PDB file of N, CA and C in Angstrom:
ATOM      1  N   MET J   1      21.183   1.321  -9.810  1.00 63.00           N
ATOM      2  CA  MET J   1      20.564   2.172  -8.806  1.00 63.00           C
ATOM      3  C   MET J   1      19.081   2.356  -9.095  1.00 63.00           C
ATOM      4  N   LEU J   2      18.756   2.648 -10.347  1.00 71.00           N
ATOM      5  CA  LEU J   2      17.366   2.918 -10.680  1.00 71.00           C
ATOM      6  C   LEU J   2      16.505   1.663 -10.660  1.00 71.00           C
ATOM      7  N   LYS J   3      17.095   0.517 -10.915  1.00 86.00           N
ATOM      8  CA  LYS J   3      16.333  -0.720 -10.861  1.00 86.00           C
ATOM      9  C   LYS J   3      16.046  -1.132  -9.421  1.00 86.00           C
ATOM     10  N   ILE J   4      16.942  -0.783  -8.528  1.00 88.00           N
ATOM     11  CA  ILE J   4      16.775  -1.146  -7.121  1.00 88.00           C
ATOM     12  C   ILE J   4      15.540  -0.476  -6.540  1.00 88.00           C
ATOM     13  N   ASP J   5      15.304   0.785  -6.883  1.00 88.00           N
ATOM     14  CA  ASP J   5      14.137   1.464  -6.338  1.00 88.00           C
ATOM     15  C   ASP J   5      12.844   0.821  -6.818  1.00 88.00           C
ATOM     16  N   LEU J   6      12.805   0.356  -8.058  1.00 90.00           N
ATOM     17  CA  LEU J   6      11.613  -0.336  -8.551  1.00 90.00           C
ATOM     18  C   LEU J   6      11.416  -1.679  -7.860  1.00 90.00           C
ATOM     19  N   ILE J   7      12.504  -2.376  -7.599  1.00 94.00           N
ATOM     20  CA  ILE J   7      12.421  -3.658  -6.897  1.00 94.00           C
ATOM     21  C   ILE J   7      11.900  -3.447  -5.479  1.00 94.00           C
ATOM     22  N   ILE J   8      12.392  -2.418  -4.813  1.00 93.00           N
ATOM     23  CA  ILE J   8      11.942  -2.115  -3.452  1.00 93.00           C
ATOM     24  C   ILE J   8      10.454  -1.770  -3.444  1.00 93.00           C
ATOM     25  N   LEU J   9      10.026  -0.907  -4.371  1.00 94.00           N
ATOM     26  CA  LEU J   9       8.608  -0.547  -4.441  1.00 94.00           C
ATOM     27  C   LEU J   9       7.744  -1.765  -4.767  1.00 94.00           C
ATOM     28  N   PHE J  10       8.228  -2.628  -5.644  1.00 96.00           N
ATOM     29  CA  PHE J  10       7.484  -3.830  -6.016  1.00 96.00           C
ATOM     30  C   PHE J  10       7.311  -4.759  -4.820  1.00 96.00           C
ATOM     31  N   ILE J  11       8.389  -5.021  -4.100  1.00 97.00           N
ATOM     32  CA  ILE J  11       8.327  -5.909  -2.935  1.00 97.00           C
ATOM     33  C   ILE J  11       7.458  -5.297  -1.840  1.00 97.00           C
ATOM     34  N   ALA J  12       7.614  -4.000  -1.604  1.00 97.00           N
ATOM     35  CA  ALA J  12       6.800  -3.319  -0.592  1.00 97.00           C
ATOM     36  C   ALA J  12       5.324  -3.370  -0.957  1.00 97.00           C
ATOM     37  N   SER J  13       5.022  -3.209  -2.236  1.00 98.00           N
ATOM     38  CA  SER J  13       3.627  -3.242  -2.678  1.00 98.00           C
ATOM     39  C   SER J  13       3.026  -4.633  -2.518  1.00 98.00           C
ATOM     40  N   ILE J  14       3.781  -5.647  -2.849  1.00 98.00           N
ATOM     41  CA  ILE J  14       3.270  -7.018  -2.688  1.00 98.00           C
ATOM     42  C   ILE J  14       3.032  -7.324  -1.214  1.00 98.00           C
ATOM     43  N   LEU J  15       3.991  -6.974  -0.373  1.00 98.00           N
ATOM     44  CA  LEU J  15       3.844  -7.222   1.061  1.00 98.00           C
ATOM     45  C   LEU J  15       2.640  -6.457   1.622  1.00 98.00           C
ATOM     46  N   THR J  16       2.468  -5.222   1.215  1.00 98.00           N
ATOM     47  CA  THR J  16       1.345  -4.416   1.692  1.00 98.00           C
ATOM     48  C   THR J  16       0.024  -4.988   1.194  1.00 98.00           C
ATOM     49  N   PHE J  17      -0.007  -5.418  -0.057  1.00 98.00           N
ATOM     50  CA  PHE J  17      -1.206  -6.044  -0.617  1.00 98.00           C
ATOM     51  C   PHE J  17      -1.603  -7.261   0.217  1.00 98.00           C
ATOM     52  N   VAL J  18      -0.620  -8.084   0.551  1.00 98.00           N
ATOM     53  CA  VAL J  18      -0.883  -9.287   1.344  1.00 98.00           C
ATOM     54  C   VAL J  18      -1.393  -8.913   2.739  1.00 98.00           C
ATOM     55  N   LEU J  19      -0.830  -7.885   3.342  1.00 98.00           N
ATOM     56  CA  LEU J  19      -1.297  -7.446   4.667  1.00 98.00           C
ATOM     57  C   LEU J  19      -2.751  -6.981   4.623  1.00 98.00           C
ATOM     58  N   TYR J  20      -3.094  -6.193   3.622  1.00 98.00           N
ATOM     59  CA  TYR J  20      -4.481  -5.729   3.490  1.00 98.00           C
ATOM     60  C   TYR J  20      -5.419  -6.913   3.248  1.00 98.00           C
ATOM     61  N   ALA J  21      -5.007  -7.857   2.407  1.00 98.00           N
ATOM     62  CA  ALA J  21      -5.833  -9.031   2.128  1.00 98.00           C
ATOM     63  C   ALA J  21      -6.030  -9.861   3.399  1.00 98.00           C
ATOM     64  N   TYR J  22      -4.950 -10.042   4.143  1.00 98.00           N
ATOM     65  CA  TYR J  22      -5.041 -10.816   5.384  1.00 98.00           C
ATOM     66  C   TYR J  22      -5.938 -10.103   6.400  1.00 98.00           C
ATOM     67  N   ASP J  23      -5.826  -8.793   6.490  1.00 98.00           N
ATOM     68  CA  ASP J  23      -6.675  -8.032   7.407  1.00 98.00           C
ATOM     69  C   ASP J  23      -8.142  -8.158   7.005  1.00 98.00           C
ATOM     70  N   LYS J  24      -8.422  -8.117   5.715  1.00 97.00           N
ATOM     71  CA  LYS J  24      -9.800  -8.282   5.247  1.00 97.00           C
ATOM     72  C   LYS J  24     -10.309  -9.681   5.597  1.00 97.00           C
ATOM     73  N   HIS J  25      -9.475 -10.680   5.421  1.00 97.00           N
ATOM     74  CA  HIS J  25      -9.840 -12.048   5.783  1.00 97.00           C
ATOM     75  C   HIS J  25     -10.160 -12.141   7.271  1.00 97.00           C
ATOM     76  N   ARG J  26      -9.307 -11.544   8.083  1.00 97.00           N
ATOM     77  CA  ARG J  26      -9.518 -11.569   9.538  1.00 97.00           C
ATOM     78  C   ARG J  26     -10.799 -10.814   9.908  1.00 97.00           C
ATOM     79  N   ALA J  27     -11.071  -9.717   9.214  1.00 96.00           N
ATOM     80  CA  ALA J  27     -12.277  -8.933   9.494  1.00 96.00           C
ATOM     81  C   ALA J  27     -13.536  -9.736   9.174  1.00 96.00           C
ATOM     82  N   THR J  28     -13.471 -10.524   8.122  1.00 96.00           N
ATOM     83  CA  THR J  28     -14.616 -11.323   7.705  1.00 96.00           C
ATOM     84  C   THR J  28     -15.011 -12.324   8.785  1.00 96.00           C
ATOM     85  N   TYR J  29     -14.034 -12.847   9.505  1.00 97.00           N
ATOM     86  CA  TYR J  29     -14.286 -13.855  10.533  1.00 97.00           C
ATOM     87  C   TYR J  29     -14.214 -13.301  11.953  1.00 97.00           C
ATOM     88  N   ASN J  30     -14.274 -11.970  12.093  1.00 95.00           N
ATOM     89  CA  ASN J  30     -14.245 -11.308  13.401  1.00 95.00           C
ATOM     90  C   ASN J  30     -13.079 -11.775  14.272  1.00 95.00           C
ATOM     91  N   LYS J  31     -11.921 -11.884  13.669  1.00 97.00           N
ATOM     92  CA  LYS J  31     -10.710 -12.279  14.384  1.00 97.00           C
ATOM     93  C   LYS J  31      -9.866 -11.034  14.674  1.00 97.00           C
ATOM     94  N   PHE J  32      -8.771 -11.238  15.410  1.00 96.00           N
ATOM     95  CA  PHE J  32      -7.850 -10.153  15.717  1.00 96.00           C
ATOM     96  C   PHE J  32      -7.327  -9.543  14.419  1.00 96.00           C
ATOM     97  N   ARG J  33      -7.352  -8.208  14.347  1.00 97.00           N
ATOM     98  CA  ARG J  33      -7.013  -7.494  13.113  1.00 97.00           C
ATOM     99  C   ARG J  33      -5.626  -6.878  13.173  1.00 97.00           C
ATOM    100  N   ILE J  34      -5.104  -6.562  11.999  1.00 97.00           N
ATOM    101  CA  ILE J  34      -3.850  -5.824  11.907  1.00 97.00           C
ATOM    102  C   ILE J  34      -4.173  -4.366  12.223  1.00 97.00           C
ATOM    103  N   PRO J  35      -3.436  -3.736  13.124  1.00 97.00           N
ATOM    104  CA  PRO J  35      -3.721  -2.333  13.464  1.00 97.00           C
ATOM    105  C   PRO J  35      -3.614  -1.421  12.236  1.00 97.00           C
ATOM    106  N   GLU J  36      -4.492  -0.422  12.187  1.00 97.00           N
ATOM    107  CA  GLU J  36      -4.490   0.507  11.060  1.00 97.00           C
ATOM    108  C   GLU J  36      -3.147   1.222  10.926  1.00 97.00           C
ATOM    109  N   ALA J  37      -2.496   1.496  12.049  1.00 98.00           N
ATOM    110  CA  ALA J  37      -1.193   2.167  12.004  1.00 98.00           C
ATOM    111  C   ALA J  37      -0.166   1.313  11.252  1.00 98.00           C
ATOM    112  N   VAL J  38      -0.245   0.007  11.420  1.00 98.00           N
ATOM    113  CA  VAL J  38       0.684  -0.895  10.724  1.00 98.00           C
ATOM    114  C   VAL J  38       0.384  -0.889   9.229  1.00 98.00           C
ATOM    115  N   LEU J  39      -0.893  -0.961   8.865  1.00 98.00           N
ATOM    116  CA  LEU J  39      -1.265  -0.917   7.454  1.00 98.00           C
ATOM    117  C   LEU J  39      -0.775   0.388   6.806  1.00 98.00           C
ATOM    118  N   LEU J  40      -0.977   1.500   7.490  1.00 98.00           N
ATOM    119  CA  LEU J  40      -0.544   2.785   6.945  1.00 98.00           C
ATOM    120  C   LEU J  40       0.980   2.911   6.918  1.00 98.00           C
ATOM    121  N   LEU J  41       1.664   2.326   7.877  1.00 98.00           N
ATOM    122  CA  LEU J  41       3.127   2.354   7.877  1.00 98.00           C
ATOM    123  C   LEU J  41       3.677   1.636   6.649  1.00 98.00           C
ATOM    124  N   PHE J  42       3.157   0.449   6.356  1.00 98.00           N
ATOM    125  CA  PHE J  42       3.614  -0.277   5.171  1.00 98.00           C
ATOM    126  C   PHE J  42       3.244   0.460   3.889  1.00 98.00           C
ATOM    127  N   THR J  43       2.097   1.120   3.906  1.00 98.00           N
ATOM    128  CA  THR J  43       1.695   1.935   2.759  1.00 98.00           C
ATOM    129  C   THR J  43       2.692   3.065   2.561  1.00 98.00           C
ATOM    130  N   PHE J  44       3.069   3.733   3.641  1.00 98.00           N
ATOM    131  CA  PHE J  44       4.011   4.848   3.597  1.00 98.00           C
ATOM    132  C   PHE J  44       5.406   4.402   3.159  1.00 98.00           C
ATOM    133  N   LEU J  45       5.799   3.207   3.553  1.00 97.00           N
ATOM    134  CA  LEU J  45       7.154   2.725   3.270  1.00 97.00           C
ATOM    135  C   LEU J  45       7.316   2.125   1.870  1.00 97.00           C
ATOM    136  N   GLY J  46       6.444   2.490   0.964  1.00 96.00           N
ATOM    137  CA  GLY J  46       6.606   2.072  -0.421  1.00 96.00           C
ATOM    138  C   GLY J  46       5.511   1.181  -0.954  1.00 96.00           C
ATOM    139  N   GLY J  47       4.547   0.835  -0.133  1.00 98.00           N
ATOM    140  CA  GLY J  47       3.518  -0.090  -0.561  1.00 98.00           C
ATOM    141  C   GLY J  47       2.201   0.539  -0.957  1.00 98.00           C
ATOM    142  N   ALA J  48       2.213   1.800  -1.344  1.00 98.00           N
ATOM    143  CA  ALA J  48       0.963   2.495  -1.647  1.00 98.00           C
ATOM    144  C   ALA J  48       0.223   1.864  -2.824  1.00 98.00           C
ATOM    145  N   PHE J  49       0.947   1.451  -3.852  1.00 97.00           N
ATOM    146  CA  PHE J  49       0.287   0.846  -5.005  1.00 97.00           C
ATOM    147  C   PHE J  49      -0.389  -0.469  -4.606  1.00 97.00           C
ATOM    148  N   GLY J  50       0.291  -1.279  -3.814  1.00 98.00           N
ATOM    149  CA  GLY J  50      -0.297  -2.527  -3.332  1.00 98.00           C
ATOM    150  C   GLY J  50      -1.501  -2.288  -2.436  1.00 98.00           C
ATOM    151  N   ALA J  51      -1.411  -1.266  -1.587  1.00 98.00           N
ATOM    152  CA  ALA J  51      -2.533  -0.916  -0.714  1.00 98.00           C
ATOM    153  C   ALA J  51      -3.735  -0.480  -1.542  1.00 98.00           C
ATOM    154  N   PHE J  52      -3.486   0.363  -2.549  1.00 98.00           N
ATOM    155  CA  PHE J  52      -4.570   0.845  -3.404  1.00 98.00           C
ATOM    156  C   PHE J  52      -5.244  -0.316  -4.142  1.00 98.00           C
ATOM    157  N   CYS J  53      -4.449  -1.208  -4.687  1.00 98.00           N
ATOM    158  CA  CYS J  53      -5.000  -2.369  -5.404  1.00 98.00           C
ATOM    159  C   CYS J  53      -5.821  -3.255  -4.468  1.00 98.00           C
ATOM    160  N   ALA J  54      -5.306  -3.501  -3.272  1.00 98.00           N
ATOM    161  CA  ALA J  54      -6.019  -4.335  -2.308  1.00 98.00           C
ATOM    162  C   ALA J  54      -7.317  -3.666  -1.858  1.00 98.00           C
ATOM    163  N   MET J  55      -7.278  -2.368  -1.647  1.00 98.00           N
ATOM    164  CA  MET J  55      -8.490  -1.653  -1.253  1.00 98.00           C
ATOM    165  C   MET J  55      -9.573  -1.808  -2.318  1.00 98.00           C
ATOM    166  N   GLN J  56      -9.193  -1.708  -3.577  1.00 97.00           N
ATOM    167  CA  GLN J  56     -10.175  -1.816  -4.659  1.00 97.00           C
ATOM    168  C   GLN J  56     -10.643  -3.261  -4.849  1.00 97.00           C
ATOM    169  N   LEU J  57      -9.724  -4.198  -4.834  1.00 98.00           N
ATOM    170  CA  LEU J  57     -10.063  -5.591  -5.090  1.00 98.00           C
ATOM    171  C   LEU J  57     -10.915  -6.194  -3.974  1.00 98.00           C
ATOM    172  N   PHE J  58     -10.550  -5.919  -2.721  1.00 97.00           N
ATOM    173  CA  PHE J  58     -11.234  -6.525  -1.581  1.00 97.00           C
ATOM    174  C   PHE J  58     -12.287  -5.613  -0.952  1.00 97.00           C
ATOM    175  N   ARG J  59     -12.439  -4.394  -1.491  1.00 96.00           N
ATOM    176  CA  ARG J  59     -13.355  -3.399  -0.920  1.00 96.00           C
ATOM    177  C   ARG J  59     -13.082  -3.241   0.579  1.00 96.00           C
ATOM    178  N   HIS J  60     -11.820  -3.042   0.886  1.00 95.00           N
ATOM    179  CA  HIS J  60     -11.377  -2.982   2.278  1.00 95.00           C
ATOM    180  C   HIS J  60     -10.861  -1.586   2.601  1.00 95.00           C
ATOM    181  N   LYS J  61     -11.351  -1.015   3.665  1.00 96.00           N
ATOM    182  CA  LYS J  61     -10.963   0.309   4.151  1.00 96.00           C
ATOM    183  C   LYS J  61     -11.384   1.431   3.186  1.00 96.00           C
ATOM    184  N   THR J  62     -12.338   1.158   2.314  1.00 96.00           N
ATOM    185  CA  THR J  62     -12.734   2.150   1.313  1.00 96.00           C
ATOM    186  C   THR J  62     -13.707   3.193   1.865  1.00 96.00           C
ATOM    187  N   HIS J  63     -14.237   2.967   3.053  1.00 96.00           N
ATOM    188  CA  HIS J  63     -15.150   3.937   3.656  1.00 96.00           C
ATOM    189  C   HIS J  63     -14.481   4.766   4.745  1.00 96.00           C
ATOM    190  N   LYS J  64     -13.208   4.538   4.964  1.00 96.00           N
ATOM    191  CA  LYS J  64     -12.480   5.279   5.993  1.00 96.00           C
ATOM    192  C   LYS J  64     -11.675   6.394   5.340  1.00 96.00           C
ATOM    193  N   PRO J  65     -11.999   7.655   5.671  1.00 97.00           N
ATOM    194  CA  PRO J  65     -11.289   8.782   5.038  1.00 97.00           C
ATOM    195  C   PRO J  65      -9.775   8.723   5.212  1.00 97.00           C
ATOM    196  N   LEU J  66      -9.323   8.237   6.346  1.00 97.00           N
ATOM    197  CA  LEU J  66      -7.881   8.142   6.566  1.00 97.00           C
ATOM    198  C   LEU J  66      -7.225   7.297   5.480  1.00 97.00           C
ATOM    199  N   PHE J  67      -7.920   6.303   4.988  1.00 97.00           N
ATOM    200  CA  PHE J  67      -7.369   5.423   3.966  1.00 97.00           C
ATOM    201  C   PHE J  67      -7.680   5.907   2.554  1.00 97.00           C
ATOM    202  N   TYR J  68      -8.934   6.270   2.276  1.00 97.00           N
ATOM    203  CA  TYR J  68      -9.252   6.630   0.894  1.00 97.00           C
ATOM    204  C   TYR J  68      -8.691   7.980   0.488  1.00 97.00           C
ATOM    205  N   ILE J  69      -8.169   8.736   1.435  1.00 97.00           N
ATOM    206  CA  ILE J  69      -7.464   9.980   1.101  1.00 97.00           C
ATOM    207  C   ILE J  69      -5.955   9.755   1.117  1.00 97.00           C
ATOM    208  N   THR J  70      -5.460   9.118   2.162  1.00 98.00           N
ATOM    209  CA  THR J  70      -4.019   8.952   2.348  1.00 98.00           C
ATOM    210  C   THR J  70      -3.378   8.033   1.312  1.00 98.00           C
ATOM    211  N   VAL J  71      -3.995   6.905   1.032  1.00 98.00           N
ATOM    212  CA  VAL J  71      -3.384   5.919   0.136  1.00 98.00           C
ATOM    213  C   VAL J  71      -3.157   6.489  -1.271  1.00 98.00           C
ATOM    214  N   PRO J  72      -4.155   7.116  -1.905  1.00 98.00           N
ATOM    215  CA  PRO J  72      -3.885   7.680  -3.240  1.00 98.00           C
ATOM    216  C   PRO J  72      -2.832   8.783  -3.228  1.00 98.00           C
ATOM    217  N   ILE J  73      -2.828   9.599  -2.187  1.00 98.00           N
ATOM    218  CA  ILE J  73      -1.818  10.663  -2.094  1.00 98.00           C
ATOM    219  C   ILE J  73      -0.424  10.052  -1.993  1.00 98.00           C
ATOM    220  N   LEU J  74      -0.266   9.042  -1.155  1.00 98.00           N
ATOM    221  CA  LEU J  74       1.041   8.391  -1.025  1.00 98.00           C
ATOM    222  C   LEU J  74       1.445   7.695  -2.318  1.00 98.00           C
ATOM    223  N   MET J  75       0.475   7.121  -3.016  1.00 97.00           N
ATOM    224  CA  MET J  75       0.789   6.466  -4.281  1.00 97.00           C
ATOM    225  C   MET J  75       1.297   7.491  -5.298  1.00 97.00           C
ATOM    226  N   ILE J  76       0.645   8.628  -5.387  1.00 97.00           N
ATOM    227  CA  ILE J  76       1.083   9.686  -6.304  1.00 97.00           C
ATOM    228  C   ILE J  76       2.475  10.182  -5.919  1.00 97.00           C
ATOM    229  N   LEU J  77       2.712  10.366  -4.627  1.00 97.00           N
ATOM    230  CA  LEU J  77       4.027  10.823  -4.171  1.00 97.00           C
ATOM    231  C   LEU J  77       5.117   9.791  -4.466  1.00 97.00           C
ATOM    232  N   GLN J  78       4.823   8.523  -4.274  1.00 96.00           N
ATOM    233  CA  GLN J  78       5.826   7.482  -4.527  1.00 96.00           C
ATOM    234  C   GLN J  78       6.128   7.359  -6.015  1.00 96.00           C
ATOM    235  N   ILE J  79       5.102   7.402  -6.838  1.00 94.00           N
ATOM    236  CA  ILE J  79       5.327   7.333  -8.289  1.00 94.00           C
ATOM    237  C   ILE J  79       6.036   8.598  -8.763  1.00 94.00           C
ATOM    238  N   GLY J  80       5.598   9.760  -8.276  1.00 95.00           N
ATOM    239  CA  GLY J  80       6.241  11.023  -8.636  1.00 95.00           C
ATOM    240  C   GLY J  80       7.686  11.083  -8.189  1.00 95.00           C
ATOM    241  N   GLY J  81       7.952  10.571  -6.997  1.00 93.00           N
ATOM    242  CA  GLY J  81       9.329  10.537  -6.502  1.00 93.00           C
ATOM    243  C   GLY J  81      10.209   9.647  -7.345  1.00 93.00           C
ATOM    244  N   ASP J  82       9.665   8.529  -7.794  1.00 91.00           N
ATOM    245  CA  ASP J  82      10.434   7.624  -8.648  1.00 91.00           C
ATOM    246  C   ASP J  82      10.721   8.292 -10.001  1.00 91.00           C
ATOM    247  N   ILE J  83       9.727   8.951 -10.560  1.00 90.00           N
ATOM    248  CA  ILE J  83       9.932   9.655 -11.829  1.00 90.00           C
ATOM    249  C   ILE J  83      10.963  10.762 -11.664  1.00 90.00           C
ATOM    250  N   LEU J  84      10.853  11.525 -10.586  1.00 92.00           N
ATOM    251  CA  LEU J  84      11.821  12.595 -10.329  1.00 92.00           C
ATOM    252  C   LEU J  84      13.237  12.039 -10.165  1.00 92.00           C
ATOM    253  N   LEU J  85      13.359  10.936  -9.460  1.00 88.00           N
ATOM    254  CA  LEU J  85      14.667  10.294  -9.278  1.00 88.00           C
ATOM    255  C   LEU J  85      15.255   9.891 -10.631  1.00 88.00           C
ATOM    256  N   ARG J  86      14.418   9.358 -11.488  1.00 87.00           N
ATOM    257  CA  ARG J  86      14.887   8.950 -12.827  1.00 87.00           C
ATOM    258  C   ARG J  86      15.317  10.145 -13.679  1.00 87.00           C
ATOM    259  N   LEU J  87      14.653  11.276 -13.493  1.00 90.00           N
ATOM    260  CA  LEU J  87      15.017  12.472 -14.251  1.00 90.00           C
ATOM    261  C   LEU J  87      16.322  13.096 -13.743  1.00 90.00           C
ATOM    262  N   LEU J  88      16.526  12.992 -12.436  1.00 91.00           N
ATOM    263  CA  LEU J  88      17.707  13.618 -11.826  1.00 91.00           C
ATOM    264  C   LEU J  88      18.971  12.773 -11.951  1.00 91.00           C
ATOM    265  N   VAL J  89      18.810  11.463 -11.939  1.00 86.00           N
ATOM    266  CA  VAL J  89      19.955  10.566 -12.011  1.00 86.00           C
ATOM    267  C   VAL J  89      20.125  10.124 -13.458  1.00 86.00           C
ATOM    268  N   LYS J  90      21.205  10.532 -14.057  1.00 73.00           N
ATOM    269  CA  LYS J  90      21.476  10.158 -15.441  1.00 73.00           C
ATOM    270  C   LYS J  90      22.210   8.823 -15.475  1.00 73.00           C
ATOM    271  N   PRO J  91      21.746   7.877 -16.318  1.00 66.00           N
ATOM    272  CA  PRO J  91      22.409   6.565 -16.366  1.00 66.00           C
ATOM    273  C   PRO J  91      23.771   6.642 -17.013  1.00 66.00           C
TER     274      PRO J  91
END
């Protein structure tokens, strides 16, 4: 049970990282972009760590308060929730 939550967070983070990277690539060439709501949805659904890493690595969405405030908060909540789950569920 406890390993499954880490696998889910890992996969969600990788997928979110790829979405942010692809959006940055599209932005560089003035192409159709991924909607911000989609980026934030994937961030909310477990990909906050991947979103945070992509924001720092690609310098993407770092000037938008909706992102530079929301992403770290969601990352803290996701990590805190995982720690709390581990404390509450005894192996």
